[in-house]
XYZ file of C-alpha atoms in Angstrom:
340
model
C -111.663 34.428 195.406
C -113.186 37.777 194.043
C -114.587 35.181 191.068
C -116.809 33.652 193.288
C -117.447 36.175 195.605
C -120.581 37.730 194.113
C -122.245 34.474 193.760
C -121.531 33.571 197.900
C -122.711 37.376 198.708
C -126.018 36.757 196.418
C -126.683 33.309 198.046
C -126.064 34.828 201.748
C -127.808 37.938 201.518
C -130.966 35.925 200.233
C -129.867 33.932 202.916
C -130.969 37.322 205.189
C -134.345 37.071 204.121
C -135.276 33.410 204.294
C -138.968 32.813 206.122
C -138.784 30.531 209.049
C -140.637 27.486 208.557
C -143.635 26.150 210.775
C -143.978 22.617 211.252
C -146.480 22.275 208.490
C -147.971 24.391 205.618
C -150.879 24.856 207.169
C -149.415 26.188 210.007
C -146.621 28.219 208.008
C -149.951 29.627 206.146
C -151.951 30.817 209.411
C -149.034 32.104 211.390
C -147.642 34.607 207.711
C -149.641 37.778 208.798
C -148.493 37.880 212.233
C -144.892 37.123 211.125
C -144.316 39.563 208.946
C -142.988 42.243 211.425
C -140.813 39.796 213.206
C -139.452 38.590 209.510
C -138.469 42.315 208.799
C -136.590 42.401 212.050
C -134.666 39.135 211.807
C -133.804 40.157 208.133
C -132.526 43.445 208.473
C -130.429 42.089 211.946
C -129.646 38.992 210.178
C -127.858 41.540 207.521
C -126.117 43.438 209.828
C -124.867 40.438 211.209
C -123.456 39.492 207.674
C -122.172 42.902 206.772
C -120.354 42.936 210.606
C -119.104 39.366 209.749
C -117.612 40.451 206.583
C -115.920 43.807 207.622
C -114.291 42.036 210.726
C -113.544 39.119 208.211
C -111.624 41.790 205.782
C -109.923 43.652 208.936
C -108.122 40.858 209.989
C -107.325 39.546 206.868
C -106.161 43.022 205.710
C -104.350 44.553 208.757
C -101.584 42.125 209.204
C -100.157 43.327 205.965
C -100.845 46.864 207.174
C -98.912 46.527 210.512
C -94.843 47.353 210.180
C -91.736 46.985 213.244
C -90.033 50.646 213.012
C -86.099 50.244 214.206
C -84.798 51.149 216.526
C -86.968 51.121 218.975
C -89.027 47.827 217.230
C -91.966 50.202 217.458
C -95.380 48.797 215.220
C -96.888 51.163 212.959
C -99.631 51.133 210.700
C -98.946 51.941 207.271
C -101.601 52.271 204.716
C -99.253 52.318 201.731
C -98.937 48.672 202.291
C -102.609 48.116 201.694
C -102.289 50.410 198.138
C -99.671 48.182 196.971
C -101.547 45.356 197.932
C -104.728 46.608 195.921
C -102.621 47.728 192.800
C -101.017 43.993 192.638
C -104.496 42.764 192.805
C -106.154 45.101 190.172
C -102.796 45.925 187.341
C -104.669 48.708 185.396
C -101.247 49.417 184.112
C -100.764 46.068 182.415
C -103.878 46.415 179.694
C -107.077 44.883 178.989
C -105.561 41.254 178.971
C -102.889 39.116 179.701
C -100.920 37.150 177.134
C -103.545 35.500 174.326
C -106.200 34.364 176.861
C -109.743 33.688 175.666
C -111.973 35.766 176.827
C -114.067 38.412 175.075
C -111.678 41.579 175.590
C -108.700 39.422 173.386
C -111.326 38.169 170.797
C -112.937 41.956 170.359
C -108.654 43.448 169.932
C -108.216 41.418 166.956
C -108.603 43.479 163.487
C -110.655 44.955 162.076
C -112.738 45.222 165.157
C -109.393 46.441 167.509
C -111.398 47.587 169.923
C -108.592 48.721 172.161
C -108.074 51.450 169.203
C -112.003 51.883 169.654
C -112.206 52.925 173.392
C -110.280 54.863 175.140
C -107.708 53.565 177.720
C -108.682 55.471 180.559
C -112.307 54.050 179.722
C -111.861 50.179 179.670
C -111.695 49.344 183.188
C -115.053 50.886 182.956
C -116.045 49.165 180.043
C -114.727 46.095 180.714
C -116.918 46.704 184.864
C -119.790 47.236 183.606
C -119.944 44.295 180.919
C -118.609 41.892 184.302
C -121.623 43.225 186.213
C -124.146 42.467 183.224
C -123.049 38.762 183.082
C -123.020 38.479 186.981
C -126.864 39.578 186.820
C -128.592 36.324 186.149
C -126.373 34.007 188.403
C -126.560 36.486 191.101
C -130.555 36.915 191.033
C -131.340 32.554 190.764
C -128.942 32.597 194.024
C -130.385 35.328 195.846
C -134.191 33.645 195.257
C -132.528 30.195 196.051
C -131.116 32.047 199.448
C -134.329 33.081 200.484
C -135.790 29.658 200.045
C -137.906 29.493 197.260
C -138.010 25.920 194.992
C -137.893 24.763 198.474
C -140.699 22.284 200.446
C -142.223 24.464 202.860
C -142.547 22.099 206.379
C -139.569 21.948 208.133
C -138.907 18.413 208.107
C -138.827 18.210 204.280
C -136.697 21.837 204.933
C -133.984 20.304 206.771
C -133.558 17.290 204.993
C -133.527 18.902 201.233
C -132.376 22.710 200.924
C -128.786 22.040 201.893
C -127.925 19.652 199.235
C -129.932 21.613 196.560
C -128.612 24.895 197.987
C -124.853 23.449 197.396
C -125.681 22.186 194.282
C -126.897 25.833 193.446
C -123.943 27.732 194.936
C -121.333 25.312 192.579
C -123.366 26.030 189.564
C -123.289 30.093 190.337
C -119.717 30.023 191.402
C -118.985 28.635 188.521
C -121.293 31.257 186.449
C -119.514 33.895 188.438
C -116.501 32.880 187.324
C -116.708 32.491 184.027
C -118.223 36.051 184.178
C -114.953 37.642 185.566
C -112.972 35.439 183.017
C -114.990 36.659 180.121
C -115.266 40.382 180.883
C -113.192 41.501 183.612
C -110.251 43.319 183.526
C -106.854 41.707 183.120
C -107.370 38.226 182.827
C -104.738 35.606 183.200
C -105.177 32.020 181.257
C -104.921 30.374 184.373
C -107.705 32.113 185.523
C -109.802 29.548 183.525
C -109.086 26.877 186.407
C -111.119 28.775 189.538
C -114.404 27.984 187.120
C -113.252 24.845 186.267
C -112.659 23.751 190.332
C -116.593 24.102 191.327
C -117.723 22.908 188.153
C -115.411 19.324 188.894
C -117.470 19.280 191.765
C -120.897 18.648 189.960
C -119.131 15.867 187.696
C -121.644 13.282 188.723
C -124.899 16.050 187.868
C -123.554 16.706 184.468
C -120.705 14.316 183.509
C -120.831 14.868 180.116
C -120.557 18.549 180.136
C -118.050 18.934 183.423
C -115.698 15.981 181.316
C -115.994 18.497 178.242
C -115.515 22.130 179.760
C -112.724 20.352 181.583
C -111.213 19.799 178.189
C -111.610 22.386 176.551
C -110.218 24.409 179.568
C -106.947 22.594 179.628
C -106.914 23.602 175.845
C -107.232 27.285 175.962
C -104.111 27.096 178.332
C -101.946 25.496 175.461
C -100.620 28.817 174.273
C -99.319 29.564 177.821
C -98.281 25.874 178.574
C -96.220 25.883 175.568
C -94.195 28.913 176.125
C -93.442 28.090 179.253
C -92.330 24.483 178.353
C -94.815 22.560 179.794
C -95.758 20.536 176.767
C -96.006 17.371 178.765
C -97.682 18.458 181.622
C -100.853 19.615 178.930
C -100.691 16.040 177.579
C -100.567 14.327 180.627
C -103.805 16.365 181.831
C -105.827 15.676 178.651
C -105.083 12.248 178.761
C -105.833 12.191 182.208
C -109.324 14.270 181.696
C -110.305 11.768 178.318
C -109.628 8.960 180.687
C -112.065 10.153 183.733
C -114.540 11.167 180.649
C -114.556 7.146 179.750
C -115.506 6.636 183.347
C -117.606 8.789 184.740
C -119.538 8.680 181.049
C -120.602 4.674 181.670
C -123.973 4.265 183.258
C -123.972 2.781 186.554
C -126.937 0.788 188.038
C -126.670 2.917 191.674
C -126.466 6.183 189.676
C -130.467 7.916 189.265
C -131.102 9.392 185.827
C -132.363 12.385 187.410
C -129.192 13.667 188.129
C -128.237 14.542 184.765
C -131.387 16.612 183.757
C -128.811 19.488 183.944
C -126.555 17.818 181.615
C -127.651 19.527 178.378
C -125.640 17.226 176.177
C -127.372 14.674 177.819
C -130.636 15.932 177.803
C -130.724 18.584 174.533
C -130.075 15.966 171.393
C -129.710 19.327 169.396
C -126.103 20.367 171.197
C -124.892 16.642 170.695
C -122.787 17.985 168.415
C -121.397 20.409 169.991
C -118.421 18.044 172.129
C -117.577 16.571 168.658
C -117.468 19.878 166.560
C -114.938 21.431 169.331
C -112.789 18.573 169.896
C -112.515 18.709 165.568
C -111.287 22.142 165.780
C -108.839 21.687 168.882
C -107.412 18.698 167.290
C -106.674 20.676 163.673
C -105.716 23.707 165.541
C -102.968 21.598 166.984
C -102.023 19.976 163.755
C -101.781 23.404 162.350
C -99.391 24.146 165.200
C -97.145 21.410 164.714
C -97.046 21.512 161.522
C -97.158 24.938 160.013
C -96.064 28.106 160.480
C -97.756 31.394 160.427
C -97.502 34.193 157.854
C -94.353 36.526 158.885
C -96.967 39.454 159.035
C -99.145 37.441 161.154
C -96.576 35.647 164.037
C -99.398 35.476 166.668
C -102.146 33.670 164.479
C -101.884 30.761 165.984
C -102.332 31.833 169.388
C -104.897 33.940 168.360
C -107.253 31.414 166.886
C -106.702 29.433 170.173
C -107.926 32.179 171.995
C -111.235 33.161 169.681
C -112.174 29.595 169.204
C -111.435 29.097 173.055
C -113.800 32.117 173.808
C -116.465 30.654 171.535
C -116.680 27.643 173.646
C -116.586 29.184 177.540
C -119.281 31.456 175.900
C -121.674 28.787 175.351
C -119.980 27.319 178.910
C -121.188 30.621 180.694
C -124.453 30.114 179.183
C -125.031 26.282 180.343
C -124.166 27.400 184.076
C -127.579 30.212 183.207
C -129.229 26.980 181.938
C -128.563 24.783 184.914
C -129.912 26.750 187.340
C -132.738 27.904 185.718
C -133.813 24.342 184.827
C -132.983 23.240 188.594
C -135.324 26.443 189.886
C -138.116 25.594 186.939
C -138.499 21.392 188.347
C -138.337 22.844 191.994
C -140.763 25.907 191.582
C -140.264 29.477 192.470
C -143.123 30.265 194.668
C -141.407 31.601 197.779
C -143.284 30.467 200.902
């Protein structure tokens, strides 16, 4: 969950500094001078509460592992080697910059002549590959932490209570999936199954954007065809694209209870100019695969194939990463930003 986890901690620690509402704007407007010293306070305790909630949330997540039985006596011990071994499994530095031919920007950049693992050196790319995660989690992270502290928002309470918590879901699937994309793009050691923890917020939002969730959930079935295929799981891929094309049909077909106004964040829907887009990928997955089938690669190139999954791959969850920016700046534009 370290994906998603900068795009909950933005959310919440807006979250911290949220203005309570008065009962009507007029009110809220009058009372704003004499609550500002009493909104400092119940920010700063509300995020000491959340740091406190998260420590004791990590302690007795992390100690269990931590805690061993010494024979004879069945004595328990605490041994922080466990929790070392724990971290290394979690971040490999030993295993490289990626895993396998998965398509994110680190695999794209190795290819020749830009080789960019020859470029940098090794010791150096965790940092590299750190500080390029942090510049993509940047714009997610700041539209959730002004969504956390309320703004787009009415400003009674009534309107408050019955509005922000759908929006402010709506919001937190959009950045979660933003956030993850951001790991899979730029962090360090990437699996291609990785692809799926963006893909299961973004499944949530089908009925927002069903064009666009129907096509990223495509494509991200795709870029796992390199993997699927060495491991033998040829029809298990074909089973989920046919199942995916199918719920495409379906969810695609206008329904007289559905409201147009939830797909303004559908940008196929609602930018003509990126129709093309769907069609242009699906061309190029569908010739990649014939060229799969059917060819084979140059003996001095063996991993060609693979590799032009992966670039192409990374082309698309590029532009992805980029609709999740769009989405939730188009959602903050039609709700305002005026915090109140």
């Amino acid at each position: 969950e370290l994906y998603h986890a900068p795009a909950v901690f933005a959310y919440l620690l807006g979250r911290c500094f949220r203005k309570k509402r008065g009962r009507s704007s007029n009110e809220n407007s009058a009372n704003n001078v004499d609550q500002q010293p009493s909104h400092i306070i119940a920010a700063v305790s509300r995020f000491i509460s959340l740091g406190v909630t998260v420590i004791l949330t990590f302690a007795i997540l992390w100690v269990p592992f931590a805690i061993t039985i010494q024979p004879p006596q069945d004595l328990l011990s605490f041994d922080i080697k466990v929790i070392y071994q724990i971290l290394r499994r979690l971040f490999p530095f030993k295993r490289g910059l990626f895993e396998g031919k998965v398509a994110n920007l680190w695999c794209t950049l190795s290819i020749r002549p830009i080789s960019i693992r020859q470029r940098i050196p090794e010791d150096v790319l965790p940092l590299a590959a750190l500080g390029l995660t942090l510049v993509f989690l940047l714009p997610p992270c700041f539209i959730l932490f002004g969504v956390g502290r309320g703004r787009g928002i009415t400003s009674t309470r009534e309107e408050h209570e019955q509005n922000h918590s759908e929006k402010d879901i709506r919001f937190l699937l959009w950045g979660n999936t933003s956030s993850a994309l951001a790991f899979f793009l730029a962090s360090f050691q990437v699996h291609e199954k990785g692809i799926l923890i963006a893909l299961a917020p973004l499944s949530l939002l089908a009925l927002d954007a069903p064009n666009f969730v129907s096509w990223f959930s495509i494509v991200a079935t795709w870029t796992l065809w390199p993997l699927l295929n060495i491991d033998r799981l040829c029809e298990a891929y074909f089973c989920c694209m046919m199942i995916f094309w199918c719920t495409k049909s379906i969810i695609g077909l206008p329904s007289s209870t559905s409201k147009q106004t939830r797909w303004e964040v559908d940008i196929f829907t609602q930018w003509r100019l990126f129709g093309f887009i769907p069609y242009l990928s699906y061309f190029t997955m569908v010739i990649l695969h014939v060229v799969d089938f059917f060819f084979s690669p140059p003996p001095n190139l063996p991993d060609l194939i693979p590799v032009l999954f992966s670039v192409w791959g990374c082309v698309m969850l590029i532009f992805s990463f980029m609709v999740t920016i769009w989405a939730m700046f188009m959602q903050t534009a039609t709700n305002g930003w005026s915090s109140t």
